[in-house]
Each structure stands twice: as structure tokens, then as C-alpha cells.
Tab-separated table of C-alpha atoms in Angstrom:
chain	number	residue	atom	x	y	z
A	314	UNK	CA	58.231	51.118	-26.172
A	315	UNK	CA	59.062	47.407	-26.460
A	316	UNK	CA	62.352	46.355	-26.956
A	317	UNK	CA	63.843	50.114	-27.060
A	318	UNK	CA	67.492	49.192	-27.222
A	319	UNK	CA	66.031	47.427	-31.073
A	320	UNK	CA	64.595	50.514	-31.896
A	321	UNK	CA	68.033	52.582	-30.180
A	322	UNK	CA	70.347	50.523	-32.702
A	323	UNK	CA	68.676	50.641	-35.885
A	324	UNK	CA	68.281	54.054	-35.285
A	325	UNK	CA	71.851	54.934	-35.371
A	326	UNK	CA	73.199	52.037	-37.289
A	327	UNK	CA	71.150	52.121	-39.802
A	328	UNK	CA	71.554	55.581	-40.594
A	329	UNK	CA	74.093	53.778	-43.615
A	330	UNK	CA	72.803	54.476	-46.796
A	331	UNK	CA	70.707	50.665	-48.630
A	332	UNK	CA	72.647	50.566	-51.227
A	333	UNK	CA	75.725	51.545	-50.806
A	334	UNK	CA	75.039	48.042	-48.250
A	335	UNK	CA	73.672	46.743	-51.374
A	336	UNK	CA	76.184	47.329	-53.125
A	337	UNK	CA	78.787	46.394	-50.846
A	338	UNK	CA	77.754	42.953	-50.034
A	339	UNK	CA	78.093	42.298	-54.040
A	340	UNK	CA	81.314	42.722	-54.026
A	341	UNK	CA	82.101	40.679	-51.082
A	342	UNK	CA	82.400	42.604	-48.377
A	343	UNK	CA	82.886	40.083	-44.944
A	344	UNK	CA	80.866	40.431	-41.440
A	345	UNK	CA	82.208	39.439	-38.885
A	346	UNK	CA	81.096	39.091	-35.290
A	347	UNK	CA	80.560	36.976	-32.240
A	348	UNK	CA	78.310	33.744	-32.541
A	349	UNK	CA	77.895	31.840	-29.074
A	350	UNK	CA	81.113	32.590	-28.418
A	351	UNK	CA	82.810	31.909	-31.465
A	352	UNK	CA	83.768	34.467	-34.437
A	353	UNK	CA	82.493	34.405	-37.147
A	354	UNK	CA	82.095	35.431	-40.557
A	355	UNK	CA	78.706	36.176	-43.054
A	356	UNK	CA	78.788	37.315	-46.828
A	357	UNK	CA	75.178	37.537	-47.102
A	358	UNK	CA	73.917	40.953	-47.689
A	359	UNK	CA	74.290	43.358	-45.376
A	360	UNK	CA	70.427	44.369	-45.372
A	361	UNK	CA	70.372	40.313	-44.941
A	362	UNK	CA	68.074	39.730	-41.821
A	363	UNK	CA	69.453	38.102	-38.944
A	364	UNK	CA	67.438	35.646	-38.413
A	365	UNK	CA	68.037	34.264	-42.924
A	366	UNK	CA	71.835	33.866	-41.133
A	367	UNK	CA	70.976	32.554	-38.444
A	368	UNK	CA	69.220	29.517	-39.579
A	369	UNK	CA	70.185	29.925	-43.649
A	370	UNK	CA	74.100	30.416	-43.490
A	371	UNK	CA	74.316	28.962	-40.067
A	372	UNK	CA	72.583	26.048	-39.541
A	373	UNK	CA	70.538	27.409	-36.313
A	374	UNK	CA	66.793	26.974	-36.170
A	375	UNK	CA	66.907	27.336	-32.509
A	376	UNK	CA	65.870	30.697	-33.945
A	377	UNK	CA	62.423	30.664	-35.182
A	378	UNK	CA	60.109	33.068	-37.356
A	379	UNK	CA	56.438	33.822	-36.949
A	380	UNK	CA	56.354	37.231	-38.752
A	381	UNK	CA	59.315	38.552	-39.175
A	382	UNK	CA	57.835	42.077	-38.490
A	383	UNK	CA	59.315	41.745	-35.299
A	384	UNK	CA	55.981	41.553	-33.764
A	385	UNK	CA	55.393	37.253	-32.053
A	386	UNK	CA	59.048	38.083	-31.247
A	387	UNK	CA	59.902	34.211	-32.102
A	388	UNK	CA	63.307	35.216	-33.116
A	389	UNK	CA	64.549	36.632	-30.397
A	390	UNK	CA	67.825	36.100	-30.058
A	391	UNK	CA	70.519	37.934	-27.040
A	392	UNK	CA	72.737	40.956	-28.949
A	393	UNK	CA	75.427	41.776	-26.565
A	394	UNK	CA	73.224	39.814	-23.515
A	395	UNK	CA	70.469	42.691	-24.710
A	396	UNK	CA	66.716	41.231	-26.403
A	397	UNK	CA	66.547	41.690	-29.774
A	398	UNK	CA	63.774	40.592	-32.478
A	399	UNK	CA	66.705	39.268	-35.269
A	400	UNK	CA	64.291	39.576	-37.681
A	401	UNK	CA	64.586	43.175	-37.437
A	402	UNK	CA	68.237	43.683	-37.378
A	403	UNK	CA	69.761	43.362	-40.375
A	404	UNK	CA	73.110	40.766	-40.437
A	405	UNK	CA	75.233	44.405	-40.918
A	406	UNK	CA	73.738	45.665	-37.467
A	407	UNK	CA	76.260	43.007	-35.436
A	408	UNK	CA	79.085	43.583	-36.728
A	409	UNK	CA	82.328	42.814	-33.866
A	410	UNK	CA	79.157	42.606	-31.372
A	411	UNK	CA	78.090	39.636	-29.554
A	412	UNK	CA	74.799	37.612	-30.180
A	413	UNK	CA	73.683	34.328	-28.176
A	414	UNK	CA	70.736	32.202	-29.562
A	415	UNK	CA	68.445	29.629	-27.762
A	416	UNK	CA	71.426	26.351	-29.036
A	417	UNK	CA	73.795	28.071	-26.173
A	418	UNK	CA	71.677	28.564	-23.809
A	419	UNK	CA	72.395	25.783	-21.255
A	420	UNK	CA	76.379	26.696	-21.512
A	421	UNK	CA	75.602	29.197	-19.249
A	422	UNK	CA	74.674	27.476	-15.909
A	423	UNK	CA	71.917	30.546	-15.222
A	424	UNK	CA	70.948	30.241	-18.742
A	425	UNK	CA	70.910	25.849	-17.949
A	426	UNK	CA	68.409	26.844	-14.047
A	427	UNK	CA	65.949	28.302	-16.492
A	428	UNK	CA	65.769	25.572	-18.945
A	429	UNK	CA	65.052	23.263	-16.074
A	430	UNK	CA	62.390	25.757	-14.591
A	431	UNK	CA	60.529	25.625	-17.861
A	432	UNK	CA	60.328	21.811	-17.586
A	433	UNK	CA	59.824	21.646	-13.692
A	434	UNK	CA	56.409	23.523	-14.182
A	435	UNK	CA	55.427	22.941	-17.494
A	436	UNK	CA	55.603	26.429	-19.544
A	437	UNK	CA	56.552	24.616	-22.372
A	438	UNK	CA	54.035	23.287	-24.680
A	439	UNK	CA	54.020	23.644	-28.569
A	440	UNK	CA	56.834	24.777	-28.017
A	441	UNK	CA	57.614	27.924	-31.338
A	442	UNK	CA	57.433	30.864	-28.325
A	443	UNK	CA	59.911	28.561	-25.750
A	444	UNK	CA	63.281	30.122	-27.196
A	445	UNK	CA	62.128	33.395	-27.792
A	446	UNK	CA	60.590	33.629	-24.059
A	447	UNK	CA	63.658	31.713	-22.655
A	448	UNK	CA	65.982	34.797	-24.723
A	449	UNK	CA	63.894	36.948	-23.255
A	450	UNK	CA	64.417	35.835	-19.814
A	451	UNK	CA	67.224	34.660	-19.604
A	452	UNK	CA	68.082	38.983	-20.776
A	453	UNK	CA	66.107	39.810	-17.652
A	454	UNK	CA	67.663	37.660	-14.480
A	455	UNK	CA	70.763	38.763	-16.213
A	456	UNK	CA	70.268	42.492	-15.102
A	457	UNK	CA	67.993	42.053	-11.761
A	458	UNK	CA	68.203	37.376	-10.325
A	459	UNK	CA	65.032	38.489	-8.250
A	460	UNK	CA	62.519	39.653	-10.401
A	461	UNK	CA	58.477	40.779	-9.228
A	462	UNK	CA	55.801	39.664	-11.531
A	463	UNK	CA	55.219	43.192	-13.411
A	464	UNK	CA	59.250	43.277	-13.799
A	465	UNK	CA	58.993	39.647	-15.087
A	466	UNK	CA	55.467	40.859	-17.585
A	467	UNK	CA	56.953	43.677	-18.999
A	468	UNK	CA	60.132	42.254	-19.616
A	469	UNK	CA	58.231	38.550	-21.822
A	470	UNK	CA	55.621	42.125	-23.318
A	471	UNK	CA	57.727	41.370	-26.498
A	472	UNK	CA	57.340	36.943	-27.246
A	473	UNK	CA	53.578	36.226	-27.664
A	474	UNK	CA	52.088	33.166	-26.586
A	475	UNK	CA	48.734	31.544	-27.566
A	476	UNK	CA	49.024	27.527	-25.546
A	477	UNK	CA	50.214	28.212	-22.126
A	478	UNK	CA	48.179	31.335	-21.028
A	479	UNK	CA	51.731	32.615	-19.557
A	480	UNK	CA	50.923	32.082	-15.658
A	481	UNK	CA	53.324	28.712	-16.260
A	482	UNK	CA	55.834	31.015	-17.740
A	483	UNK	CA	56.143	33.727	-15.610
A	484	UNK	CA	56.140	31.162	-12.646
A	485	UNK	CA	58.607	29.115	-13.237
A	486	UNK	CA	60.690	32.711	-13.840
A	487	UNK	CA	60.247	34.116	-10.375
A	488	UNK	CA	61.216	30.727	-9.391
A	489	UNK	CA	64.649	31.184	-10.566
A	490	UNK	CA	65.139	33.470	-6.865
A	491	UNK	CA	64.944	30.280	-4.985
A	492	UNK	CA	67.142	27.746	-6.361
A	493	UNK	CA	70.331	27.186	-6.056
A	494	UNK	CA	71.657	24.384	-7.204
A	495	UNK	CA	71.919	23.566	-10.973
A	496	UNK	CA	69.972	20.348	-12.543
A	497	UNK	CA	71.231	19.520	-15.735
A	498	UNK	CA	68.458	18.752	-18.158
A	499	UNK	CA	66.261	15.689	-17.357
A	500	UNK	CA	65.972	12.666	-20.144
A	501	UNK	CA	63.729	12.505	-23.344
A	502	UNK	CA	61.712	9.591	-21.544
A	503	UNK	CA	61.368	9.181	-17.713
A	504	UNK	CA	62.500	6.318	-16.236
A	505	UNK	CA	60.112	4.111	-13.265
A	506	UNK	CA	62.512	5.696	-10.873
A	507	UNK	CA	61.649	9.186	-12.032
A	508	UNK	CA	57.987	9.110	-12.049
A	509	UNK	CA	57.360	10.147	-7.808
A	510	UNK	CA	54.018	9.972	-6.838
A	511	UNK	CA	50.285	9.334	-8.167
A	512	UNK	CA	49.299	13.277	-9.404
A	513	UNK	CA	52.325	14.390	-9.388
A	514	UNK	CA	53.914	16.561	-12.804
A	515	UNK	CA	55.673	14.348	-15.353
A	516	UNK	CA	58.451	16.147	-17.512
A	517	UNK	CA	57.021	16.671	-20.632
A	518	UNK	CA	58.423	14.224	-23.391
A	519	UNK	CA	59.971	16.319	-25.411
A	520	UNK	CA	60.143	19.608	-23.787
A	521	UNK	CA	63.850	18.915	-23.514
A	522	UNK	CA	64.257	19.367	-27.524
A	523	UNK	CA	61.448	22.277	-27.093
A	524	UNK	CA	64.038	23.832	-24.528
A	525	UNK	CA	66.963	23.558	-26.520
A	526	UNK	CA	66.298	25.222	-29.380
A	527	UNK	CA	66.752	21.270	-31.503
A	528	UNK	CA	62.785	20.306	-32.350
A	529	UNK	CA	62.135	20.789	-35.710
A	530	UNK	CA	59.572	22.559	-36.967
A	531	UNK	CA	58.633	22.428	-40.431
A	532	UNK	CA	60.353	25.823	-41.329
A	533	UNK	CA	63.278	24.281	-40.085
A	534	UNK	CA	64.289	21.212	-43.098
A	535	UNK	CA	64.990	22.204	-46.400
A	536	UNK	CA	65.834	19.411	-48.594
A	537	UNK	CA	68.573	19.592	-50.483
A	538	UNK	CA	68.694	20.026	-53.878
A	539	UNK	CA	65.022	21.422	-53.193
A	540	UNK	CA	62.661	23.980	-55.311
A	541	UNK	CA	61.037	26.876	-53.346
A	542	UNK	CA	57.352	27.503	-54.110
A	543	UNK	CA	55.053	30.991	-54.698
A	544	UNK	CA	51.955	31.131	-54.780
A	545	UNK	CA	49.686	32.982	-56.655
A	546	UNK	CA	46.370	33.980	-54.631
A	547	UNK	CA	43.079	36.197	-56.262
A	548	UNK	CA	42.554	39.995	-55.566
A	549	UNK	CA	38.749	38.717	-56.024
A	550	UNK	CA	36.048	37.310	-53.510
A	551	UNK	CA	35.282	36.064	-56.889
A	552	UNK	CA	35.784	36.213	-60.471
A	553	UNK	CA	35.663	34.035	-63.358
A	554	UNK	CA	39.637	33.702	-64.517
A	555	UNK	CA	41.599	32.271	-68.000
A	556	UNK	CA	45.466	32.462	-67.353
A	557	UNK	CA	48.037	33.458	-70.198
A	558	UNK	CA	49.824	31.266	-72.645
A	559	UNK	CA	51.941	31.527	-68.847
A	560	UNK	CA	54.486	28.685	-70.026
A	561	UNK	CA	55.816	31.154	-72.779
A	562	UNK	CA	55.760	33.686	-70.083
A	563	UNK	CA	57.977	31.382	-67.435
A	564	UNK	CA	60.235	30.172	-69.876
A	565	UNK	CA	61.309	33.857	-69.813
A	566	UNK	CA	61.628	34.361	-66.066
A	567	UNK	CA	65.427	33.951	-64.782
A	568	UNK	CA	65.206	31.918	-61.716
A	569	UNK	CA	61.264	30.080	-62.685
A	570	UNK	CA	61.721	26.841	-63.594
A	571	UNK	CA	57.530	26.211	-64.521
A	572	UNK	CA	54.104	26.489	-63.254
A	573	UNK	CA	51.869	24.577	-61.042
A	574	UNK	CA	48.334	24.183	-61.935
A	575	UNK	CA	44.702	23.256	-61.074
A	576	UNK	CA	45.328	20.299	-63.868
A	577	UNK	CA	48.381	19.233	-62.288
A	578	UNK	CA	46.027	17.627	-59.986
A	579	UNK	CA	44.349	14.895	-60.921
A	580	UNK	CA	41.741	14.834	-58.121
A	581	UNK	CA	41.273	18.640	-57.747
A	582	UNK	CA	39.133	18.292	-54.769
A	583	UNK	CA	39.411	17.880	-50.908
A	584	UNK	CA	37.814	18.201	-47.464
A	585	UNK	CA	37.862	17.068	-43.969
A	586	UNK	CA	35.037	14.853	-44.680
A	587	UNK	CA	34.463	12.702	-47.404
A	588	UNK	CA	31.643	12.533	-48.527
A	589	UNK	CA	31.612	16.918	-48.835
A	590	UNK	CA	34.982	17.064	-50.727
A	591	UNK	CA	34.074	20.792	-52.981
A	592	UNK	CA	37.263	22.609	-51.967
A	593	UNK	CA	40.530	22.572	-55.384
A	594	UNK	CA	43.366	23.325	-54.308
A	595	UNK	CA	43.824	24.672	-56.925
A	596	UNK	CA	40.915	27.271	-58.736
A	597	UNK	CA	40.161	25.946	-62.025
A	598	UNK	CA	38.426	28.815	-63.589
A	599	UNK	CA	36.174	30.582	-61.392
A	600	UNK	CA	38.112	31.497	-57.891
A	601	UNK	CA	35.487	31.817	-54.753
A	602	UNK	CA	37.111	33.448	-51.955
A	603	UNK	CA	39.856	36.374	-51.324
A	604	UNK	CA	43.573	34.746	-51.989
A	605	UNK	CA	42.073	31.831	-53.602
A	606	UNK	CA	45.069	30.065	-55.168
A	607	UNK	CA	45.610	30.269	-58.898
A	608	UNK	CA	48.237	28.979	-59.615
A	609	UNK	CA	51.750	27.972	-57.565
A	610	UNK	CA	54.746	29.772	-59.468
A	611	UNK	CA	58.654	27.291	-58.800
A	612	UNK	CA	61.906	27.428	-58.770
A	613	UNK	CA	64.228	29.563	-57.180
A	614	UNK	CA	63.182	31.413	-53.591
A	615	UNK	CA	64.801	34.153	-54.046
A	616	UNK	CA	63.541	35.384	-57.706
A	617	UNK	CA	60.621	34.186	-56.122
A	618	UNK	CA	60.328	36.226	-52.602
A	619	UNK	CA	60.190	39.618	-54.983
A	620	UNK	CA	57.953	38.063	-57.717
A	621	UNK	CA	55.055	40.673	-57.778
A	622	UNK	CA	51.411	38.779	-57.975
A	623	UNK	CA	50.335	41.373	-60.364
A	624	UNK	CA	53.132	41.108	-63.059
A	625	UNK	CA	51.383	37.302	-63.493
A	626	UNK	CA	49.126	36.668	-67.137
A	627	UNK	CA	46.256	35.689	-65.374
A	628	UNK	CA	43.360	38.061	-66.363
A	629	UNK	CA	40.148	38.493	-63.979
A	630	UNK	CA	36.522	38.864	-64.649
A	631	UNK	CA	35.430	40.507	-61.325
A	632	UNK	CA	31.905	39.045	-60.979
A	633	UNK	CA	29.180	39.973	-57.560
A	634	UNK	CA	30.590	38.077	-54.230
A	635	UNK	CA	28.282	36.428	-51.826
A	636	UNK	CA	29.541	37.406	-49.185
A	637	UNK	CA	26.621	36.651	-46.302
A	638	UNK	CA	23.855	34.564	-45.827
A	639	UNK	CA	20.944	36.251	-45.408
A	640	UNK	CA	22.156	37.499	-49.638
A	641	UNK	CA	22.934	33.530	-49.777
A	642	UNK	CA	19.820	32.462	-48.974
A	643	UNK	CA	17.656	35.632	-51.146
A	644	UNK	CA	16.196	34.964	-54.731
A	645	UNK	CA	17.984	35.017	-57.404
A	646	UNK	CA	20.964	34.552	-55.859
A	647	UNK	CA	24.143	34.105	-57.511
A	648	UNK	CA	24.523	30.310	-57.209
A	649	UNK	CA	28.483	29.652	-55.069
A	650	UNK	CA	29.838	26.274	-55.642
A	651	UNK	CA	26.693	23.965	-58.449
A	652	UNK	CA	27.199	21.287	-56.726
A	653	UNK	CA	24.466	23.192	-54.218
A	654	UNK	CA	21.821	25.240	-56.231
A	655	UNK	CA	20.500	26.830	-52.898
A	656	UNK	CA	23.813	27.669	-51.634
A	657	UNK	CA	22.742	25.143	-48.426
A	658	UNK	CA	26.263	22.898	-47.978
A	659	UNK	CA	24.290	20.495	-45.273
A	660	UNK	CA	20.614	21.389	-42.741
A	661	UNK	CA	19.804	19.594	-39.706
A	662	UNK	CA	17.277	19.535	-37.632
A	663	UNK	CA	16.233	18.508	-34.196
A	664	UNK	CA	12.775	18.295	-33.156
A	665	UNK	CA	11.104	16.843	-29.417
A	666	UNK	CA	7.447	17.848	-28.309
A	667	UNK	CA	5.955	16.318	-25.154
A	668	UNK	CA	2.697	17.104	-25.654
A	669	UNK	CA	0.487	17.529	-29.193
A	670	UNK	CA	0.175	20.662	-29.794
A	671	UNK	CA	2.792	22.447	-31.946
A	672	UNK	CA	5.833	24.639	-31.225
A	673	UNK	CA	4.681	26.902	-32.449
A	674	UNK	CA	1.363	26.599	-30.194
A	675	UNK	CA	2.886	26.118	-27.588
A	676	UNK	CA	4.782	29.449	-28.007
A	677	UNK	CA	1.956	31.343	-28.502
A	678	UNK	CA	0.352	29.738	-25.827
A	679	UNK	CA	2.741	30.536	-22.947
A	680	UNK	CA	2.715	33.991	-20.755
A	681	UNK	CA	6.293	35.185	-21.584
A	682	UNK	CA	8.267	34.324	-24.131
A	683	UNK	CA	12.444	35.546	-24.278
A	684	UNK	CA	13.630	35.586	-27.784
A	685	UNK	CA	17.365	36.798	-28.645
A	686	UNK	CA	20.178	36.955	-31.233
A	687	UNK	CA	23.653	35.967	-31.131
A	688	UNK	CA	26.727	36.572	-33.817
A	689	UNK	CA	30.205	35.431	-33.931
A	690	UNK	CA	32.357	36.396	-36.124
A	691	UNK	CA	35.112	34.990	-38.237
A	692	UNK	CA	37.860	33.447	-36.100
A	693	UNK	CA	41.368	32.748	-36.496
A	694	UNK	CA	43.057	30.665	-35.158
A	695	UNK	CA	45.828	32.550	-34.787
A	696	UNK	CA	48.453	29.981	-33.573
A	697	UNK	CA	51.305	30.893	-34.424
A	698	UNK	CA	54.045	29.172	-36.243
A	699	UNK	CA	52.517	29.845	-40.215
A	700	UNK	CA	51.898	26.478	-42.423
A	701	UNK	CA	55.006	24.996	-44.155
A	702	UNK	CA	57.185	21.547	-44.965
A	703	UNK	CA	58.454	20.089	-48.029
A	704	UNK	CA	57.495	17.453	-49.890
A	705	UNK	CA	59.024	15.208	-52.163
A	706	UNK	CA	58.285	12.695	-55.311
A	707	UNK	CA	59.748	8.737	-55.980
A	708	UNK	CA	58.741	8.062	-59.138
A	709	UNK	CA	61.264	5.216	-59.029
A	710	UNK	CA	59.910	3.718	-56.891
A	711	UNK	CA	60.207	2.611	-52.993
A	712	UNK	CA	57.166	0.336	-52.607
A	713	UNK	CA	56.712	-2.569	-55.250
A	714	UNK	CA	52.721	-3.647	-55.336
A	715	UNK	CA	51.726	-7.504	-54.961
A	716	UNK	CA	51.815	-7.529	-58.710
A	717	UNK	CA	55.716	-6.684	-58.521
A	718	UNK	CA	54.441	-3.941	-59.882
A	719	UNK	CA	57.021	-0.282	-58.603
A	720	UNK	CA	54.754	2.120	-57.445
A	721	UNK	CA	55.109	5.412	-56.574
A	722	UNK	CA	55.521	6.743	-53.270
A	723	UNK	CA	55.215	10.309	-52.458
A	724	UNK	CA	56.332	11.588	-48.527
A	725	UNK	CA	55.313	15.408	-47.155
A	726	UNK	CA	57.197	16.314	-44.045
A	727	UNK	CA	54.526	18.742	-42.496
A	728	UNK	CA	53.573	20.924	-39.819
A	729	UNK	CA	49.834	19.010	-39.333
A	730	UNK	CA	46.682	18.058	-36.665
A	731	UNK	CA	45.430	14.899	-39.442
A	732	UNK	CA	48.156	13.547	-41.028
A	733	UNK	CA	46.359	9.851	-41.588
A	734	UNK	CA	43.414	12.526	-42.081
A	735	UNK	CA	46.439	14.110	-44.527
A	736	UNK	CA	47.665	10.723	-46.278
A	737	UNK	CA	43.788	9.991	-47.149
A	738	UNK	CA	43.489	13.016	-49.272
A	739	UNK	CA	46.417	13.151	-50.806
A	740	UNK	CA	46.396	9.090	-51.796
A	741	UNK	CA	42.975	10.264	-53.472
A	742	UNK	CA	43.572	13.696	-55.185
A	743	UNK	CA	46.765	12.305	-56.637
A	744	UNK	CA	45.410	8.614	-57.116
A	745	UNK	CA	47.357	6.608	-54.695
A	746	UNK	CA	47.084	3.760	-52.717
A	747	UNK	CA	47.397	5.000	-49.184
A	748	UNK	CA	50.084	3.270	-48.104
A	749	UNK	CA	52.292	5.076	-51.617
A	750	UNK	CA	52.062	8.128	-49.226
A	751	UNK	CA	54.081	9.243	-45.975
A	752	UNK	CA	53.478	11.903	-44.022
A	753	UNK	CA	55.797	12.881	-41.469
A	754	UNK	CA	54.611	14.973	-38.849
A	755	UNK	CA	56.110	17.866	-38.372
A	756	UNK	CA	56.715	19.803	-34.400
A	757	UNK	CA	53.513	21.815	-34.339
A	758	UNK	CA	53.615	25.238	-33.825
A	759	UNK	CA	49.681	26.473	-32.038
A	760	UNK	CA	47.023	24.760	-34.483
A	761	UNK	CA	43.681	24.745	-32.110
A	762	UNK	CA	41.783	23.458	-35.021
A	763	UNK	CA	43.318	25.185	-37.762
A	764	UNK	CA	45.660	22.973	-38.837
A	765	UNK	CA	42.854	20.163	-39.332
A	766	UNK	CA	42.662	20.285	-43.595
A	767	UNK	CA	44.755	20.511	-46.228
A	768	UNK	CA	46.655	23.879	-46.497
A	769	UNK	CA	49.794	23.310	-48.314
A	770	UNK	CA	49.497	19.317	-48.672
A	771	UNK	CA	48.650	18.731	-52.145
A	772	UNK	CA	49.951	22.236	-53.692
A	773	UNK	CA	53.875	20.426	-52.553
A	774	UNK	CA	52.989	16.923	-53.930
A	775	UNK	CA	51.752	18.346	-57.308
A	776	UNK	CA	55.392	20.194	-57.179
A	777	UNK	CA	57.493	17.522	-56.631
A	778	UNK	CA	55.086	15.154	-58.989
A	779	UNK	CA	55.453	17.691	-61.917
A	780	UNK	CA	58.919	19.278	-61.604
A	781	UNK	CA	60.895	15.406	-60.011
A	782	UNK	CA	62.318	17.758	-57.348
A	783	UNK	CA	61.464	17.862	-53.966
A	784	UNK	CA	59.425	21.653	-53.002
A	785	UNK	CA	59.464	22.667	-50.532
A	786	UNK	CA	56.533	26.365	-49.436
A	787	UNK	CA	56.555	28.840	-46.304
A	788	UNK	CA	53.153	30.800	-45.515
A	789	UNK	CA	54.323	34.171	-44.464
A	790	UNK	CA	51.816	35.564	-41.948
A	791	UNK	CA	49.508	37.506	-44.351
A	792	UNK	CA	48.805	34.507	-46.826
A	793	UNK	CA	48.121	32.020	-43.503
A	794	UNK	CA	45.783	34.342	-42.719
A	795	UNK	CA	44.692	35.024	-45.473
A	796	UNK	CA	43.368	31.650	-47.299
A	797	UNK	CA	43.387	28.834	-44.182
A	798	UNK	CA	40.497	28.014	-43.096
A	799	UNK	CA	38.858	29.809	-39.664
A	800	UNK	CA	36.530	29.167	-37.915
A	801	UNK	CA	32.228	29.639	-38.953
A	802	UNK	CA	30.827	33.066	-38.858
A	803	UNK	CA	27.036	32.125	-37.027
A	804	UNK	CA	23.725	34.002	-36.240
A	805	UNK	CA	22.365	31.920	-33.380
A	806	UNK	CA	18.255	32.764	-32.712
A	807	UNK	CA	16.940	31.010	-29.797
A	808	UNK	CA	13.687	31.580	-27.470
A	809	UNK	CA	12.778	29.489	-24.697
A	810	UNK	CA	9.057	30.320	-23.471
A	811	UNK	CA	6.767	30.064	-19.897
A	812	UNK	CA	4.022	28.564	-18.464
A	813	UNK	CA	1.804	30.958	-15.271
A	814	UNK	CA	4.342	30.209	-12.953
A	815	UNK	CA	7.694	30.050	-14.790
A	816	UNK	CA	7.815	26.626	-15.873
A	817	UNK	CA	10.586	26.599	-19.224
A	818	UNK	CA	7.770	24.685	-21.859
A	819	UNK	CA	9.193	25.430	-25.047
A	820	UNK	CA	12.372	26.061	-26.722
A	821	UNK	CA	12.902	27.372	-29.696
A	822	UNK	CA	16.916	27.671	-31.490
A	823	UNK	CA	18.581	27.860	-35.015
A	824	UNK	CA	21.887	28.954	-36.835
A	825	UNK	CA	22.846	30.085	-40.056
A	826	UNK	CA	26.789	29.061	-39.797
A	827	UNK	CA	28.655	30.811	-42.993
A	828	UNK	CA	31.276	27.705	-44.579
């Protein structure tokens, strides 16, 4: 079993009654423990996740969050020199214990050598898993100075990586058995003397920040006095809906400042290609996929975290859903988008005929024709960092137009693969000039094309615009997978025809893609 010591600790130390713990926390119980060599106290409720305490109370954001379920291992720390997922450990469990995070690793000679090995071997790419990998590796090396490859793989089994393929990470750890020095981490920018010979591997320019935990990913920044967002999502694949008096409802909810709806976005459409803008950031009167956003709650993070979507005043009228291309192309199929009444977004055809006969005639006259059909499913990009970020809307204006008019400025800090596309789409949605929109890309914890499209950005900007304060949104794993874009499923058919001597004389291919 992966990390048996974590399960053992949970079984033995979490036998305490949860209600008793919560009650003690309410009475102000202080939990004392050693953190990176210093005695610390925490006044958080005893059942608070250690990962949240490290990040929110002590500002140690090098401990990353990916799933909050112990599956990804991004939050791996050392508890009494044993690796553990901090998201599975309540703070009460570490009372009088010793906790070490990535921020203290370089203080240990072995930890510094390990960081250097990761940099030398190119074991760091996006960097979101790197702190967890390093903490798992130090756990192994403190017990076994010369592990074999199987032992390294076993030690790393609890930490996922989507970028490296693991080989460079394993090589970096194995290389330590032959290292005797303790070299310092290189500078973030290489000098001419450091470049080496042609073809030599160069140190990753942002490697040091990723190795020490100081790199800023989207969930690592929290503006002062910011409002949290919680998205209410449709439980149906297709439905018409109506909102009840949500203003009155919101005023009756402690900790909720207000509600964001589609009308709060001036032009509620976006897309990768401007001529095809058809996706609303918030559904208007109809939802077209399971998990589509219908409203956004704005307020206190703790209150929103415990909120249930079914408590929001929205009424759904479920409609037939069109889930497969064959169904969408059938006569009389429900129309998904009124802009495309035949349910076809775009068509493409390429035809080349080497002889005057039609393709169908060539195929009929051929000696042999081979046909095949291939289908591909939805593919989740499975980046380890869920979408996150914050936005500010400065209505007082940081920008002055040529005519001297003070104009609003909006800033968005978020994980994105396309900052200029984000800028242009947000300017279009909120009727701004591109120079009034500032996109500050965070480090991106994996994307693979899945963070090309907008996700949280319009919701953040709309809320900051409406409520006049910085707004912050962090998706959970389920919400990220439910609501963001995927690689399109497809059905591909092809035939190859030959003549009597085996020469190819015709190739016919067609494909339908479910967008």
C-alpha cells in the first residue's frame, strides 16, 4: 500500500471524536509542532488539513494542491522524516511532531544535493509536482543512501508527474550515489561562462524557483480583502432554467455578498477563434452540457466551501440531450445551437483526382479495397494543477485615453497558455480596449493544450467589476474535469484501394468530430 505510515497515523491518531475536536477548536485550542526546525503554534480547528494550515496560516505555498484526496502527491511533506500527503493529515495529528516542507530542503546538505541533481538532469519541467517529488525522494535517501531503480520507483509511487515521463527524475535520484560534493544551486540566469560547449544541457532558467518552492502558481497568490467565488453548475446535460429571486435569497445568506449571472457580462461569448464565438461564460436560459455554469456565488470562502448547489434557487426544465454526432445529424434532431440549425459547426473537404473518373468509380473498378473505422474518446488533459487565479478591476482608472478620459483597468493573474488570447477575448467580452486588460500569467502546472481556452477568467473579471473588490477562484479536481475543454471525440473512416498489381489508386477518408 502506498505510504502505509500515513494510513497507520490516521488509524491510530484520528480515533478522536470529530465533534470533540471541532469543539476544542472552537474553544481556542492551540496546536504546537515543529515546522522546518522552528516551534510553531496553530489556532486552526484541529480537523483542518495540514496542507491548508501550511499554505494559508504560514504562507508555505511550496506545498502544492492538486486533488485534496491523497491521489496526486503534490502536497507531500515530511512528518518525522516520513513522507505523507499533507491534504490527508489533520493539523491535530502533527501536535508535538516535526514537519518539514520543501522550503527547508536546501538547509539539509543531502537536500541541496538532491535539488542540484534535479537541475542537472532536467528533472523539472512545469514544476507543480517537483516539491512533492523532492520530499518523497529525500524520505528514501535518508533511509537508503544508494537505492536501486526499483526502490526509487517505489518511493515515488505516491507522486504523479504529467510532464517528464519520470525518467529524468529517477536518473537524478540515482545519480546521488556517486556525488560527493554539495554544490550550490546555480543562478536563475546562466552567465556566458556557464554555457558550456555546443550541445550541452543547459540549466532550466526557472528551475531554482521550482526546486525551492518559491515559484508562484495560480493558487499561490491571495490578494488582500479578496472575495471568493463558487460556481453553481447544472446537473443536467440539457435543460432550460430560470432563476428565482436570487437577490433576496443572497441577502438572507450569511457570508454571501451577492450572485453573478450572465447579464453581468456585457458580451457573454468567447472562443479560440473570434469568428466562432459561441460559448457563454455563464449560461443564460439554457444549459447545453453537464456542469455548465449557471451562476456564481460571491462571498466568504469558508461559507462557499460548504454550500450545496441544490440549495441555490434555480429551476430546471430538463430537455432531450444530443450526446453523439450520429444523433445530432439525424433528421429532426434537437438543435444544440440556433446559429447552426443542422448541428454542424464547420465542414471541410479536400479532393484530388488523378484521372477523370470519379473517386467512387475508381474504388468500384479497383482490385482490392480495405476499409476501417477508428473511434477516439473524450480525452481529459489531466494537468495536475486545477485552474485558479484572481482579478482586480480598477474603476478609478490606471489608464488615461488619448482624449484624457480615465478608463478602467483590469488585471488577471491566472494559469494560462495563451495570455494574449485571454487579453483579447476579455476585452471583447467586457467592451474594453486590449490595453485596458493586463494578463499576468502564473507558472502553469501542466496544460497540454487544455489551458488554451478561457475558464475562470471571465468569471473573475465579471465579479471584480460588479463587486468592486479583488476576486479569487480555485477549481477543485472534479470541477476542473467537469467544466473545462477536452480533446474532441472522433469517428474516422478510411478506405484504401489498389489495382491488380498492388498499386494504391484511391484513398478515401472522412471524420466526424464531436465538439
